[in-house]
Amino acid sequence: MRIISVGTLKAFWDQPAHRDAEQPLRTWVRVVKAARWTEPAAVKQMFGSADILRDGRVVFDIGGNKYRLVAWLNYQYGVVYVRFIGTHRDYDKIDAQDV
């Protein structure tokens, strides 16, 4: 898969308060880049804790669920768009379907 906005993830882990997110996010990037998902079930098979939302949205637990990553997946083109990365508390303040 091709990931759009890896820079957003780097900017997040470069913040002093989120330095512990770097390794889990780098692992997520490596795994996702190697994946070839064609449907939501394939995402769920690889990331059992992922929450599949409507319209291609997926919520990933990062770093033991300390962080949440919301992505929009275009299965046809093999693209993952990072829409949100934040703490679990920050995630609770958003609507994952609208970010």
C-alpha atoms as one frame of an Amber mdcrd trajectory, in Angstrom:
protein
   0.000   0.000   0.000   1.119   3.555  -0.586   0.816   5.773   2.494  -0.061
   9.422   2.064   1.048  11.751   4.860   3.854   9.799   6.507   5.160  13.288
   7.318   2.158  13.755   9.605   3.240  10.696  11.573   6.840  11.910  11.782
   5.713  15.337  12.980   3.666  13.598  15.660   6.458  11.376  16.983   8.937
  14.269  16.864   6.939  16.018  19.581   8.592  15.484  22.981   5.350  14.218
  24.517   4.971  11.526  21.842   8.501  10.237  21.300   7.374   6.785  22.471
   5.102   6.612  19.415   8.023   6.559  16.950   8.800   2.842  16.967   5.164
   1.638  16.921   4.387   4.064  14.076   7.485   3.050  12.108   6.398  -0.571
  12.504   2.876   0.307  11.336   4.315   2.093   8.273   6.545  -0.869   7.397
   3.695  -3.382   7.721   1.210  -1.249   5.770   3.666  -0.534   2.946   4.173
  -4.279   2.506   0.436  -5.037   2.564  -1.779  -5.426  -0.506  -5.260  -5.011
   0.908  -8.192  -5.330  -1.443 -10.985  -5.305   1.145 -11.610  -4.425   4.809
 -11.463  -8.096   5.853  -7.798  -8.195   4.818  -7.034  -5.244   7.094  -8.866
  -6.921   9.957  -6.952 -10.142   9.354  -3.626  -8.313   9.668  -4.671  -5.886
  12.425  -7.223  -7.722  14.544  -7.838  -4.718  16.788  -8.541  -2.362  13.862
 -12.006  -0.861  13.776 -13.523  -0.864  10.305 -15.782   2.142   9.769 -17.918
   3.006   6.764 -16.625   4.536   3.528 -13.123   3.074   3.790 -12.221   4.507
   7.201 -10.172   2.375   9.573  -9.037   3.087  13.134  -5.758   1.477  14.190
  -4.563   1.045  17.769  -0.928   2.117  18.027   1.486   1.534  20.893  -0.712
  -0.741  22.959  -3.774   1.444  22.298  -2.082   4.532  23.764  -2.442   6.174
  20.359  -5.074   6.014  17.651  -4.550   6.418  13.935  -7.466   7.045  11.588
  -6.888   6.320   7.917  -8.987   6.324   4.791  -8.198   3.399   2.517  -8.706
   3.316  -1.203  -8.514  -0.398  -1.872  -8.794  -0.047  -5.647  -5.676   2.137
  -5.911  -3.792   0.686  -2.944  -3.584   3.978  -1.069  -3.800   4.717   2.660
  -4.467   8.331   3.630  -3.556   9.206   7.215  -6.370  11.409   8.512  -5.585
  11.588  12.252  -2.964  10.507  14.767  -3.306  11.292  18.436  -3.624   9.975
  21.939  -6.594   7.886  22.892  -7.934  10.925  24.770  -7.563  13.129  21.661
  -9.319  10.462  19.602 -12.278  10.526  21.972 -12.786  14.204  21.080 -13.136
  13.675  17.321 -15.545  11.999  14.975 -13.369   9.445  13.187 -15.796   9.375
  10.292 -15.347  13.107   9.625 -11.622  13.773  10.075
